[in-house]
């Protein structure tokens, strides 16, 4: 994940590029074209997870338009702030 830190709205930087390995194999590099909705945060189920007591509880969600050499699509990325880990939640090819 490549991020730009030019926007204080994003807790660990604004997503600008990411790599995805689909089930069929191969690696695809996507460039983020636009953030389609305001980002939002949800609270993790802290009682089910083994994290330090002072770990951030939020998981940020981003709905984005992205493209690669294989096409473009709308996707949702999630950022687990405590673990500093991004995950692809949904992808719809366009």
mmCIF file of C-alpha atoms in Angstrom, residues 31-78:
data_model
loop_
_atom_site.group_PDB
_atom_site.id
_atom_site.type_symbol
_atom_site.label_atom_id
_atom_site.label_comp_id
_atom_site.label_asym_id
_atom_site.label_seq_id
_atom_site.Cartn_x
_atom_site.Cartn_y
_atom_site.Cartn_z
ATOM 1 C CA UNK A 31 -3.831 3.255 -8.760
ATOM 2 C CA UNK A 32 -6.562 4.978 -6.771
ATOM 3 C CA UNK A 33 -8.397 7.431 -9.004
ATOM 4 C CA UNK A 34 -10.918 8.809 -6.526
ATOM 5 C CA UNK A 35 -12.406 8.419 -3.080
ATOM 6 C CA UNK A 36 -16.099 7.933 -3.876
ATOM 7 C CA UNK A 37 -17.598 8.519 -0.452
ATOM 8 C CA UNK A 38 -16.601 10.085 2.782
ATOM 9 C CA UNK A 39 -14.555 7.634 4.786
ATOM 10 C CA UNK A 40 -16.078 6.209 7.923
ATOM 11 C CA UNK A 41 -14.867 4.351 10.968
ATOM 12 C CA UNK A 42 -16.257 1.445 12.943
ATOM 13 C CA UNK A 43 -15.198 0.146 16.329
ATOM 14 C CA UNK A 44 -13.559 -3.246 16.566
ATOM 15 C CA UNK A 45 -14.846 -5.977 18.869
ATOM 16 C CA UNK A 46 -12.095 -5.329 21.388
ATOM 17 C CA UNK A 47 -13.304 -8.010 23.812
ATOM 18 C CA UNK A 48 -12.615 -10.711 21.189
ATOM 19 C CA UNK A 49 -9.118 -9.613 20.251
ATOM 20 C CA UNK A 50 -5.715 -9.840 21.842
ATOM 21 C CA UNK A 51 -4.512 -6.248 21.664
ATOM 22 C CA UNK A 52 -2.896 -3.940 24.228
ATOM 23 C CA UNK A 53 -5.435 -2.096 26.372
ATOM 24 C CA UNK A 54 -4.480 1.264 24.839
ATOM 25 C CA UNK A 55 -4.626 0.123 21.179
ATOM 26 C CA UNK A 56 -6.771 2.235 18.821
ATOM 27 C CA UNK A 57 -10.231 0.732 18.459
ATOM 28 C CA UNK A 58 -11.123 2.105 15.060
ATOM 29 C CA UNK A 59 -11.202 0.448 11.671
ATOM 30 C CA UNK A 60 -11.430 2.947 8.825
ATOM 31 C CA UNK A 61 -13.292 2.136 5.601
ATOM 32 C CA UNK A 62 -12.675 3.695 2.187
ATOM 33 C CA UNK A 63 -14.826 3.310 -0.944
ATOM 34 C CA UNK A 64 -12.572 3.961 -3.937
ATOM 35 C CA UNK A 65 -12.381 3.942 -7.729
ATOM 36 C CA UNK A 66 -9.137 2.280 -8.840
ATOM 37 C CA UNK A 67 -7.586 1.089 -12.103
ATOM 38 C CA UNK A 68 -4.782 -1.149 -13.323
ATOM 39 C CA UNK A 69 -3.604 -2.615 -16.606
ATOM 40 C CA UNK A 70 -6.298 -5.280 -16.110
ATOM 41 C CA UNK A 71 -9.219 -2.861 -15.828
ATOM 42 C CA UNK A 72 -10.897 -0.705 -13.239
ATOM 43 C CA UNK A 73 -13.460 -1.086 -10.524
ATOM 44 C CA UNK A 74 -15.030 0.148 -7.335
ATOM 45 C CA UNK A 75 -13.687 -1.293 -4.130
ATOM 46 C CA UNK A 76 -13.734 -0.955 -0.397
ATOM 47 C CA UNK A 77 -10.489 -0.973 1.541
ATOM 48 C CA UNK A 78 -10.367 -1.193 5.326
#
